[in-house]
mmCIF file of C-alpha atoms in Angstrom:
data_model
loop_
_atom_site.group_PDB
_atom_site.id
_atom_site.type_symbol
_atom_site.label_atom_id
_atom_site.label_comp_id
_atom_site.label_asym_id
_atom_site.label_seq_id
_atom_site.Cartn_x
_atom_site.Cartn_y
_atom_site.Cartn_z
ATOM 1 C CA MET A 337 0.000 0.000 0.000
ATOM 2 C CA PRO A 338 1.413 3.448 -0.860
ATOM 3 C CA THR A 339 2.534 5.705 1.968
ATOM 4 C CA ARG A 340 0.106 8.533 2.790
ATOM 5 C CA ALA A 341 1.923 11.844 3.523
ATOM 6 C CA THR A 342 0.552 13.854 5.647
ATOM 7 C CA ARG A 343 -23.584 28.232 13.565
ATOM 8 C CA GLY A 344 -21.419 30.468 16.233
ATOM 9 C CA GLU A 345 -22.545 32.181 19.480
ATOM 10 C CA THR A 346 -24.704 35.257 19.290
ATOM 11 C CA ALA A 347 -23.289 38.371 20.936
ATOM 12 C CA PRO A 348 -25.453 39.540 23.860
ATOM 13 C CA LEU A 349 -27.712 42.451 23.096
ATOM 14 C CA ARG A 350 -26.862 45.665 24.900
ATOM 15 C CA GLY A 351 -29.634 47.461 26.751
ATOM 16 C CA SER A 352 -30.704 50.929 25.644
ATOM 17 C CA PRO A 353 -29.669 53.819 27.906
ATOM 18 C CA GLU A 354 -32.409 54.692 30.350
ATOM 19 C CA ALA A 355 -34.716 57.554 29.408
ATOM 20 C CA PRO A 356 -34.770 60.517 31.816
ATOM 21 C CA ALA A 357 -37.214 59.915 34.645
ATOM 22 C CA ARG A 358 -40.502 61.791 34.384
ATOM 23 C CA GLY A 359 -41.901 61.602 37.848
ATOM 24 C CA ARG A 360 -42.773 58.344 39.600
ATOM 25 C CA SER A 361 -44.681 56.835 36.640
ATOM 26 C CA ALA A 362 -41.599 56.385 34.367
ATOM 27 C CA PRO A 363 -40.337 53.075 35.843
ATOM 28 C CA GLY A 364 -43.799 51.556 35.605
ATOM 29 C CA ALA A 365 -44.196 52.709 32.017
ATOM 30 C CA LEU A 366 -40.783 51.314 31.161
ATOM 31 C CA THR A 367 -41.676 47.987 32.775
ATOM 32 C CA LEU A 368 -44.940 47.830 30.837
ATOM 33 C CA PHE A 369 -43.121 48.705 27.597
ATOM 34 C CA SER A 370 -40.517 45.989 28.244
ATOM 35 C CA ALA A 371 -43.249 43.449 28.920
ATOM 36 C CA LEU A 372 -44.948 44.322 25.644
ATOM 37 C CA LEU A 373 -41.650 43.910 23.791
ATOM 38 C CA ALA A 374 -41.123 40.515 25.401
ATOM 39 C CA LEU A 375 -44.638 39.438 24.469
ATOM 40 C CA ILE A 376 -44.103 40.481 20.850
ATOM 41 C CA ALA A 377 -40.729 38.735 20.723
ATOM 42 C CA GLY A 378 -42.249 35.568 22.153
ATOM 43 C CA ALA A 379 -45.015 35.603 19.583
ATOM 44 C CA CYS A 380 -42.494 36.083 16.790
ATOM 45 C CA SER A 381 -40.312 33.248 18.036
ATOM 46 C CA LYS A 382 -43.299 30.907 17.839
ATOM 47 C CA ALA A 383 -44.306 32.017 14.365
ATOM 48 C CA GLU A 384 -44.750 29.312 11.758
ATOM 49 C CA PRO A 385 -41.721 28.879 9.480
ATOM 50 C CA ALA A 386 -42.047 29.638 5.797
ATOM 51 C CA ARG A 387 -43.856 26.829 4.017
ATOM 52 C CA ALA A 388 -44.331 25.882 0.393
ATOM 53 C CA TRP A 389 -45.875 23.116 -1.656
ATOM 54 C CA HIS A 390 -44.781 21.400 -4.848
ATOM 55 C CA ASP A 391 -46.865 18.887 -6.800
ATOM 56 C CA GLY A 392 -49.300 18.753 -3.888
ATOM 57 C CA ARG A 393 -46.570 17.979 -1.338
ATOM 58 C CA GLU A 394 -45.424 20.291 1.431
ATOM 59 C CA ILE A 395 -41.699 21.027 1.228
ATOM 60 C CA GLU A 396 -40.376 20.630 4.769
ATOM 61 C CA THR A 397 -37.425 23.009 4.358
ATOM 62 C CA LEU A 398 -36.788 25.755 1.839
ATOM 63 C CA GLU A 399 -33.015 25.848 2.295
ATOM 64 C CA LEU A 400 -30.307 23.247 1.696
ATOM 65 C CA ARG A 401 -26.795 23.883 3.003
ATOM 66 C CA TYR A 402 -23.841 22.719 0.951
ATOM 67 C CA GLN A 403 -20.144 23.158 0.229
ATOM 68 C CA GLY A 404 -18.960 24.217 -3.196
ATOM 69 C CA SER A 405 -15.870 24.152 -5.341
ATOM 70 C CA PRO A 406 -14.233 27.422 -6.497
ATOM 71 C CA GLY A 407 -14.548 28.105 -10.207
ATOM 72 C CA ALA A 408 -16.851 25.132 -10.784
ATOM 73 C CA VAL A 409 -20.601 24.663 -11.108
ATOM 74 C CA SER A 410 -22.073 21.501 -9.593
ATOM 75 C CA PRO A 411 -25.320 19.846 -10.763
ATOM 76 C CA PRO A 412 -27.328 21.160 -7.759
ATOM 77 C CA GLU A 413 -26.057 24.685 -8.426
ATOM 78 C CA LEU A 414 -27.036 24.313 -12.058
ATOM 79 C CA ALA A 415 -30.443 22.929 -11.024
ATOM 80 C CA GLU A 416 -31.084 25.994 -8.890
ATOM 81 C CA ASP A 417 -30.133 28.361 -11.705
ATOM 82 C CA LEU A 418 -32.315 26.507 -14.209
ATOM 83 C CA GLY A 419 -35.285 26.896 -11.842
ATOM 84 C CA TYR A 420 -35.642 23.156 -11.252
ATOM 85 C CA LEU A 421 -35.012 23.410 -7.507
ATOM 86 C CA ALA A 422 -37.571 26.137 -6.666
ATOM 87 C CA PRO A 423 -38.976 26.838 -4.112
ATOM 88 C CA ILE A 424 -35.871 25.448 -2.385
ATOM 89 C CA ARG A 425 -32.738 27.564 -2.441
ATOM 90 C CA LEU A 426 -29.130 26.530 -1.819
ATOM 91 C CA VAL A 427 -27.096 28.075 0.994
ATOM 92 C CA HIS A 428 -23.343 28.021 0.361
ATOM 93 C CA VAL A 429 -21.498 27.460 3.659
ATOM 94 C CA GLY A 430 -17.964 27.219 2.276
ATOM 95 C CA ASP A 431 -15.764 25.286 -0.112
ATOM 96 C CA VAL A 432 -14.322 21.797 0.091
ATOM 97 C CA LEU A 433 -11.367 20.160 -1.655
ATOM 98 C CA GLY A 434 -12.324 16.502 -1.444
ATOM 99 C CA GLY A 435 -15.180 14.060 -1.154
ATOM 100 C CA PRO A 436 -14.349 12.579 2.276
ATOM 101 C CA GLN A 437 -14.569 16.045 3.872
ATOM 102 C CA SER A 438 -17.770 16.749 1.946
ATOM 103 C CA ILE A 439 -19.619 13.706 3.244
ATOM 104 C CA GLN A 440 -18.183 14.045 6.756
ATOM 105 C CA ALA A 441 -19.914 17.441 6.888
ATOM 106 C CA VAL A 442 -23.184 15.675 6.080
ATOM 107 C CA VAL A 443 -22.624 13.183 8.903
ATOM 108 C CA THR A 444 -21.972 15.982 11.417
ATOM 109 C CA GLY A 445 -25.012 17.934 10.198
ATOM 110 C CA ASP A 446 -23.023 20.927 8.981
ATOM 111 C CA THR A 447 -24.425 20.445 5.475
ATOM 112 C CA ASP A 448 -27.522 18.768 4.059
ATOM 113 C CA PHE A 449 -25.901 17.021 1.114
ATOM 114 C CA GLY A 450 -22.428 16.212 -0.130
ATOM 115 C CA SER A 451 -20.640 14.335 -2.871
ATOM 116 C CA ALA A 452 -17.842 11.812 -2.798
ATOM 117 C CA PHE A 453 -16.254 8.875 -4.554
ATOM 118 C CA ASN A 454 -18.380 5.758 -4.075
ATOM 119 C CA GLY A 455 -15.509 3.871 -2.452
ATOM 120 C CA ALA A 456 -15.246 6.528 0.261
ATOM 121 C CA ILE A 457 -19.016 6.411 0.766
ATOM 122 C CA ILE A 458 -18.889 2.630 1.203
ATOM 123 C CA LYS A 459 -16.180 2.896 3.863
ATOM 124 C CA LEU A 460 -18.114 5.515 5.835
ATOM 125 C CA ILE A 461 -21.396 3.583 5.703
ATOM 126 C CA ALA A 462 -19.544 0.391 6.685
ATOM 127 C CA ALA A 463 -18.385 2.348 9.759
ATOM 128 C CA ARG A 464 -22.111 2.885 10.536
ATOM 129 C CA ALA A 465 -22.411 6.444 9.250
ATOM 130 C CA PRO A 466 -26.136 7.142 8.642
ATOM 131 C CA LEU A 467 -25.832 8.008 4.944
ATOM 132 C CA ARG A 468 -27.574 7.039 1.725
ATOM 133 C CA SER A 469 -26.519 7.769 -1.856
ATOM 134 C CA VAL A 470 -29.403 9.366 -3.746
ATOM 135 C CA LEU A 471 -28.002 9.937 -7.268
ATOM 136 C CA GLY A 472 -24.738 10.019 -9.184
ATOM 137 C CA SER A 473 -22.616 13.167 -8.988
ATOM 138 C CA TYR A 474 -19.690 12.486 -11.326
ATOM 139 C CA GLY A 475 -18.160 9.698 -13.324
ATOM 140 C CA VAL A 476 -15.573 8.618 -15.847
ATOM 141 C CA ASN A 477 -16.022 8.538 -19.598
ATOM 142 C CA GLU A 478 -14.125 9.500 -22.738
ATOM 143 C CA GLN A 479 -14.511 13.200 -21.868
ATOM 144 C CA PHE A 480 -14.282 13.156 -18.066
ATOM 145 C CA TRP A 481 -11.285 11.249 -16.688
ATOM 146 C CA SER A 482 -8.088 11.579 -14.686
ATOM 147 C CA GLY A 483 -4.548 10.464 -15.424
ATOM 148 C CA PHE A 484 -1.082 10.038 -13.917
ATOM 149 C CA TYR A 485 0.972 12.821 -15.517
ATOM 150 C CA VAL A 486 4.732 13.255 -15.649
ATOM 151 C CA LEU A 487 7.002 15.752 -17.386
ATOM 152 C CA ASP A 488 7.936 14.887 -20.957
ATOM 153 C CA ASP A 489 11.564 14.263 -20.026
ATOM 154 C CA SER A 490 10.723 12.108 -16.999
ATOM 155 C CA PRO A 491 12.204 8.583 -16.979
ATOM 156 C CA ILE A 492 8.907 7.288 -15.517
ATOM 157 C CA ARG A 493 7.154 5.052 -18.034
ATOM 158 C CA GLY A 494 5.217 2.591 -15.911
ATOM 159 C CA ALA A 495 4.131 1.535 -12.427
ATOM 160 C CA ARG A 496 7.485 0.075 -11.347
ATOM 161 C CA ASP A 497 9.132 3.430 -12.054
ATOM 162 C CA LEU A 498 6.936 4.938 -9.333
ATOM 163 C CA ILE A 499 8.834 3.175 -6.544
ATOM 164 C CA GLY A 500 10.382 5.836 -4.321
ATOM 165 C CA LYS A 501 8.451 8.600 -6.070
ATOM 166 C CA LYS A 502 5.783 11.096 -4.924
ATOM 167 C CA ILE A 503 2.310 11.335 -6.496
ATOM 168 C CA SER A 504 0.112 14.385 -5.867
ATOM 169 C CA MET A 505 -3.678 14.122 -5.561
ATOM 170 C CA ASN A 506 -6.516 16.285 -4.261
ATOM 171 C CA THR A 507 -7.280 14.196 -1.167
ATOM 172 C CA LEU A 508 -6.589 10.827 0.413
ATOM 173 C CA GLY A 509 -9.109 8.032 0.841
ATOM 174 C CA ALA A 510 -11.004 8.823 -2.342
ATOM 175 C CA HIS A 511 -10.992 8.401 -6.119
ATOM 176 C CA SER A 512 -7.333 9.213 -6.750
ATOM 177 C CA GLU A 513 -5.998 6.954 -4.013
ATOM 178 C CA PHE A 514 -8.142 4.022 -5.152
ATOM 179 C CA MET A 515 -7.013 4.666 -8.722
ATOM 180 C CA THR A 516 -3.366 4.631 -7.656
ATOM 181 C CA LYS A 517 -3.636 1.460 -5.602
ATOM 182 C CA GLU A 518 -5.443 -0.354 -8.408
ATOM 183 C CA TYR A 519 -2.830 0.696 -10.960
ATOM 184 C CA LEU A 520 -0.001 -0.535 -8.741
ATOM 185 C CA PHE A 521 -1.846 -3.786 -7.991
ATOM 186 C CA ARG A 522 -2.551 -4.551 -11.627
ATOM 187 C CA SER A 523 1.092 -3.860 -12.410
ATOM 188 C CA GLY A 524 2.221 -6.522 -9.963
ATOM 189 C CA LEU A 525 3.631 -4.312 -7.211
ATOM 190 C CA GLY A 526 3.210 -5.926 -3.786
ATOM 191 C CA ALA A 527 5.136 -4.707 -0.748
ATOM 192 C CA GLU A 528 7.084 -2.365 -3.033
ATOM 193 C CA ALA A 529 3.935 -0.233 -3.381
ATOM 194 C CA ARG A 530 4.628 1.047 0.136
ATOM 195 C CA GLN A 531 7.554 2.972 -1.288
ATOM 196 C CA VAL A 532 5.212 5.157 -3.351
ATOM 197 C CA THR A 533 4.282 8.328 -1.430
ATOM 198 C CA LEU A 534 0.885 9.989 -1.866
ATOM 199 C CA VAL A 535 0.881 13.763 -1.320
ATOM 200 C CA VAL A 536 -2.210 15.959 -0.939
ATOM 201 C CA VAL A 537 -2.132 19.001 -3.227
ATOM 202 C CA PRO A 538 -5.199 21.131 -4.092
ATOM 203 C CA PRO A 539 -6.327 20.415 -7.682
ATOM 204 C CA VAL A 540 -5.598 23.964 -8.787
ATOM 205 C CA ASN A 541 -1.940 23.516 -7.717
ATOM 206 C CA GLY A 542 -1.311 20.007 -9.054
ATOM 207 C CA GLU A 543 0.177 21.124 -12.348
ATOM 208 C CA GLN A 544 2.439 23.639 -10.613
ATOM 209 C CA ALA A 545 3.718 21.010 -8.166
ATOM 210 C CA LEU A 546 4.625 18.781 -11.111
ATOM 211 C CA ARG A 547 6.333 21.471 -13.196
ATOM 212 C CA GLN A 548 8.320 22.715 -10.200
ATOM 213 C CA LYS A 549 9.374 19.106 -9.524
ATOM 214 C CA GLN A 550 7.909 19.060 -6.026
ATOM 215 C CA VAL A 551 6.430 15.701 -7.062
ATOM 216 C CA GLU A 552 7.355 13.321 -9.838
ATOM 217 C CA VAL A 553 3.751 12.504 -10.759
ATOM 218 C CA ALA A 554 0.531 14.515 -10.561
ATOM 219 C CA ILE A 555 -2.956 13.109 -10.905
ATOM 220 C CA LEU A 556 -4.706 15.643 -13.122
ATOM 221 C CA GLY A 557 -8.312 15.402 -14.154
ATOM 222 C CA ASN A 558 -10.742 17.055 -16.480
ATOM 223 C CA VAL A 559 -10.442 20.867 -16.613
ATOM 224 C CA TYR A 560 -7.066 20.911 -14.811
ATOM 225 C CA ARG A 561 -5.748 18.157 -17.090
ATOM 226 C CA ASP A 562 -6.819 19.905 -20.277
ATOM 227 C CA ARG A 563 -5.368 23.229 -19.153
ATOM 228 C CA ALA A 564 -2.041 21.575 -18.386
ATOM 229 C CA LEU A 565 -2.035 19.704 -21.701
ATOM 230 C CA GLU A 566 -2.690 22.956 -23.540
ATOM 231 C CA ARG A 567 0.504 24.361 -22.056
ATOM 232 C CA GLY A 568 2.404 21.243 -23.112
ATOM 233 C CA GLY A 569 5.426 19.484 -21.691
ATOM 234 C CA ILE A 570 3.589 16.664 -19.893
ATOM 235 C CA ARG A 571 2.370 13.187 -20.767
ATOM 236 C CA ALA A 572 0.188 10.488 -19.180
ATOM 237 C CA ILE A 573 1.413 7.056 -18.148
ATOM 238 C CA ALA A 574 -2.084 5.695 -17.304
ATOM 239 C CA THR A 575 -5.685 6.883 -16.794
ATOM 240 C CA ASP A 576 -8.701 5.784 -14.765
ATOM 241 C CA HIS A 577 -10.674 5.410 -17.989
ATOM 242 C CA GLU A 578 -8.102 2.877 -19.198
ATOM 243 C CA LEU A 579 -8.304 1.044 -15.870
ATOM 244 C CA PHE A 580 -12.070 0.970 -15.335
ATOM 245 C CA GLY A 581 -13.872 2.089 -18.497
ATOM 246 C CA ALA A 582 -16.947 4.323 -18.296
ATOM 247 C CA PHE A 583 -18.840 4.340 -14.984
ATOM 248 C CA THR A 584 -20.457 6.559 -12.354
ATOM 249 C CA ALA A 585 -17.689 7.081 -9.813
ATOM 250 C CA GLY A 586 -19.304 9.295 -7.176
ATOM 251 C CA SER A 587 -22.675 10.051 -5.624
ATOM 252 C CA TYR A 588 -24.605 12.710 -3.782
ATOM 253 C CA VAL A 589 -25.376 11.567 -0.255
ATOM 254 C CA MET A 590 -27.807 12.733 2.393
ATOM 255 C CA SER A 591 -28.163 11.540 5.968
ATOM 256 C CA THR A 592 -30.912 9.018 6.638
ATOM 257 C CA ARG A 593 -32.128 11.342 9.407
ATOM 258 C CA PHE A 594 -32.558 14.194 6.934
ATOM 259 C CA ILE A 595 -34.290 11.962 4.382
ATOM 260 C CA GLU A 596 -36.761 10.700 6.998
ATOM 261 C CA ALA A 597 -37.495 14.184 8.371
ATOM 262 C CA HIS A 598 -37.631 15.898 4.952
ATOM 263 C CA PRO A 599 -38.903 13.324 2.428
ATOM 264 C CA ASN A 600 -40.454 15.862 0.061
ATOM 265 C CA ALA A 601 -37.505 18.245 0.161
ATOM 266 C CA THR A 602 -35.228 15.281 -0.532
ATOM 267 C CA ARG A 603 -37.363 14.196 -3.474
ATOM 268 C CA LYS A 604 -37.323 17.730 -4.850
ATOM 269 C CA PHE A 605 -33.525 17.907 -4.538
ATOM 270 C CA VAL A 606 -33.026 14.580 -6.324
ATOM 271 C CA GLU A 607 -35.531 15.370 -9.092
ATOM 272 C CA ALA A 608 -34.027 18.812 -9.708
ATOM 273 C CA THR A 609 -30.418 17.622 -9.695
ATOM 274 C CA ALA A 610 -31.259 14.664 -11.945
ATOM 275 C CA LYS A 611 -32.903 17.026 -14.420
ATOM 276 C CA ALA A 612 -29.832 19.290 -14.361
ATOM 277 C CA ILE A 613 -27.516 16.354 -15.104
ATOM 278 C CA ALA A 614 -29.808 15.252 -17.936
ATOM 279 C CA TRP A 615 -29.841 18.840 -19.237
ATOM 280 C CA THR A 616 -26.063 18.801 -19.626
ATOM 281 C CA GLN A 617 -26.250 15.386 -21.288
ATOM 282 C CA SER A 618 -28.552 16.702 -24.018
ATOM 283 C CA THR A 619 -27.587 20.390 -24.357
ATOM 284 C CA PRO A 620 -24.861 21.750 -26.670
ATOM 285 C CA ARG A 621 -21.619 22.270 -24.763
ATOM 286 C CA GLU A 622 -21.399 25.958 -25.746
ATOM 287 C CA GLU A 623 -24.785 26.597 -24.134
ATOM 288 C CA VAL A 624 -23.768 24.747 -20.981
ATOM 289 C CA LEU A 625 -20.543 26.752 -20.694
ATOM 290 C CA ALA A 626 -22.404 30.041 -21.177
ATOM 291 C CA ARG A 627 -24.754 29.045 -18.373
ATOM 292 C CA PHE A 628 -21.861 28.145 -16.086
ATOM 293 C CA ALA A 629 -20.174 31.493 -16.738
ATOM 294 C CA SER A 630 -23.405 33.319 -15.937
ATOM 295 C CA ILE A 631 -23.756 31.405 -12.645
ATOM 296 C CA LEU A 632 -20.223 32.292 -11.565
ATOM 297 C CA ARG A 633 -20.829 35.963 -12.308
ATOM 298 C CA LYS A 634 -24.131 36.064 -10.441
ATOM 299 C CA ARG A 635 -22.882 34.386 -7.266
ATOM 300 C CA ASN A 636 -20.024 36.913 -7.029
ATOM 301 C CA ARG A 637 -17.443 34.859 -5.107
ATOM 302 C CA ASN A 638 -14.409 36.322 -6.879
ATOM 303 C CA GLU A 639 -13.679 33.046 -8.668
ATOM 304 C CA ASP A 640 -11.325 32.277 -11.533
ATOM 305 C CA ASP A 641 -13.550 31.327 -14.468
ATOM 306 C CA SER A 642 -10.656 30.558 -16.814
ATOM 307 C CA ILE A 643 -11.001 26.786 -16.385
ATOM 308 C CA LEU A 644 -14.655 26.711 -17.419
ATOM 309 C CA LYS A 645 -13.745 26.488 -21.096
ATOM 310 C CA TYR A 646 -12.174 23.079 -20.465
ATOM 311 C CA TRP A 647 -15.386 21.544 -19.055
ATOM 312 C CA ARG A 648 -16.786 18.735 -21.216
ATOM 313 C CA SER A 649 -18.991 16.552 -19.051
ATOM 314 C CA TYR A 650 -19.892 15.530 -15.504
ATOM 315 C CA GLY A 651 -19.088 11.980 -16.620
ATOM 316 C CA VAL A 652 -22.203 10.463 -15.006
ATOM 317 C CA ALA A 653 -23.019 7.179 -16.744
ATOM 318 C CA GLY A 654 -26.728 6.886 -15.965
ATOM 319 C CA LYS A 655 -29.268 9.279 -17.447
ATOM 320 C CA GLY A 656 -30.073 11.829 -14.767
ATOM 321 C CA GLY A 657 -27.654 10.225 -12.316
ATOM 322 C CA VAL A 658 -29.490 6.903 -11.887
ATOM 323 C CA LEU A 659 -27.395 4.539 -9.763
ATOM 324 C CA ASP A 660 -26.782 0.809 -10.105
ATOM 325 C CA ASP A 661 -25.315 -1.979 -7.981
ATOM 326 C CA SER A 662 -22.261 -2.034 -10.254
ATOM 327 C CA ASP A 663 -21.413 1.546 -9.267
ATOM 328 C CA PHE A 664 -20.640 0.215 -5.773
ATOM 329 C CA GLN A 665 -19.912 -3.497 -6.111
ATOM 330 C CA ILE A 666 -16.602 -2.971 -7.882
ATOM 331 C CA TRP A 667 -15.351 -0.954 -4.880
ATOM 332 C CA ILE A 668 -16.833 -3.357 -2.312
ATOM 333 C CA ASP A 669 -14.852 -6.155 -3.972
ATOM 334 C CA TRP A 670 -11.756 -3.965 -3.995
ATOM 335 C CA LEU A 671 -12.084 -3.106 -0.285
ATOM 336 C CA ILE A 672 -12.572 -6.768 0.608
ATOM 337 C CA ARG A 673 -9.481 -7.703 -1.372
ATOM 338 C CA ASP A 674 -7.534 -4.934 0.378
ATOM 339 C CA GLY A 675 -8.671 -6.148 3.801
ATOM 340 C CA GLU A 676 -10.704 -3.021 4.614
ATOM 341 C CA LEU A 677 -14.074 -4.819 4.516
ATOM 342 C CA ARG A 678 -15.206 -8.309 5.493
ATOM 343 C CA PRO A 679 -17.096 -10.419 2.949
ATOM 344 C CA GLY A 680 -20.814 -9.768 3.396
ATOM 345 C CA GLN A 681 -20.242 -6.704 5.578
ATOM 346 C CA VAL A 682 -21.848 -4.368 3.026
ATOM 347 C CA ASN A 683 -24.568 -5.023 0.451
ATOM 348 C CA ALA A 684 -24.420 -2.744 -2.599
ATOM 349 C CA ARG A 685 -28.208 -2.415 -2.812
ATOM 350 C CA ASP A 686 -28.355 -1.048 0.744
ATOM 351 C CA LEU A 687 -26.050 1.856 -0.058
ATOM 352 C CA TYR A 688 -28.247 3.821 -2.452
ATOM 353 C CA THR A 689 -31.775 4.503 -3.603
ATOM 354 C CA ASN A 690 -33.263 5.390 -6.987
ATOM 355 C CA ASP A 691 -36.767 5.735 -5.571
ATOM 356 C CA LEU A 692 -36.679 9.529 -5.787
ATOM 357 C CA ASN A 693 -35.116 9.787 -9.252
ATOM 358 C CA PRO A 694 -37.643 10.287 -12.082
ATOM 359 C CA TYR A 695 -35.236 8.747 -14.590
ATOM 360 C CA ALA A 696 -35.016 5.413 -12.772
ATOM 361 C CA SER A 697 -38.310 4.159 -14.217
ATOM 362 C CA GLY A 698 -36.947 4.363 -17.746
ATOM 363 C CA LYS A 699 -39.712 6.843 -18.574
ATOM 364 C CA PRO A 700 -38.411 10.234 -17.415
ATOM 365 C CA THR A 701 -40.403 13.405 -17.879
ATOM 366 C CA ASP A 702 -38.292 14.529 -20.836
ATOM 367 C CA GLY A 703 -39.286 11.435 -22.778
ATOM 368 C CA GLN A 704 -35.696 10.292 -23.222
ATOM 369 C CA PRO A 705 -34.925 6.639 -22.468
ATOM 370 C CA HIS A 706 -32.703 5.724 -19.558
ATOM 371 C CA ASP A 707 -29.320 4.400 -20.644
ATOM 372 C CA ARG A 708 -26.524 3.555 -18.224
ATOM 373 C CA GLY A 709 -23.877 2.901 -20.837
ATOM 374 C CA PRO A 710 -21.239 0.185 -20.494
ATOM 375 C CA THR A 711 -20.587 -1.587 -17.201
ATOM 376 C CA PRO A 712 -17.243 -0.698 -15.585
ATOM 377 C CA ALA A 713 -14.411 -3.092 -16.052
ATOM 378 C CA ALA A 714 -14.204 -5.774 -13.380
ATOM 379 C CA THR A 715 -11.257 -5.793 -11.002
ATOM 380 C CA PRO A 716 -9.042 -8.805 -11.629
#
């Protein structure tokens, strides 16, 4: 196994300065006024929260908290902008660099939904985290994939050349780490794989770390990969698409507590996000990019929009993010082989639900048939 390198308190209100006394009646008047204020405040605190209905169902909450990614537009953000999510609105509570942190925030209740690599989701649920995958969030296909990149003049040509070298990736315990371990395993590296060091580098800095020779290999994906390739001087030694084929690699998760307490809000979120994914799957790329650019401008977070032009796909295999046992079973088998799960500890069908996704029936509202595409390559 490769070596792994390593809402707030409210300020107390200050009382208003006392008004000048006007005879003996002033204190009594002030007391009466204070009592009236307290009565009004109490009535306000017990007021009914805002409520809304959709398709005859009451939406239990009109806000969903989430973490974003700078310079990128996620399917839920696109769904909100397209009007699919109304009357619910998204509340951005910060940014996140990797899937494990994203879904941990869901477990702790800091956010209402998150996205991560399916292998990381399996591990967390196996550890009894109360999560359920509700639809696909990203995947791997001919347009959306990641690769191991080295400089053109690097002597590294294959897996054995990685012994004693450093590989940068966005986070540990997720897609890139699984990809690395599988590549080393398929290449016949046993105990020697421990001499490969995995280093966490934010995606935006991966190319720089490689060019400045801080690492010998950088895992670059999608927009960051294409930007680096445009500048030249790098080459790939392997890709996840070569290893696994086309598949849905990650999912949106929600806590089972949230799903039970907010069934209609959850359904609305899944339906809206599924429609947004399907929209990108059937809309000309130029129109999608124009929409993304508009979203970045409107949310005004001072983001670099230069990488948007490299976007090609979310990579989700199923129409509208429909999930399948195969999206999880390949990683369950991998984790069992690696000794991180016991046989029978996790059942793929218990990890996700398609019950809320309108595309799962094969007869989605847009009239387009559901098509998952090819099944991912089996792990030897």
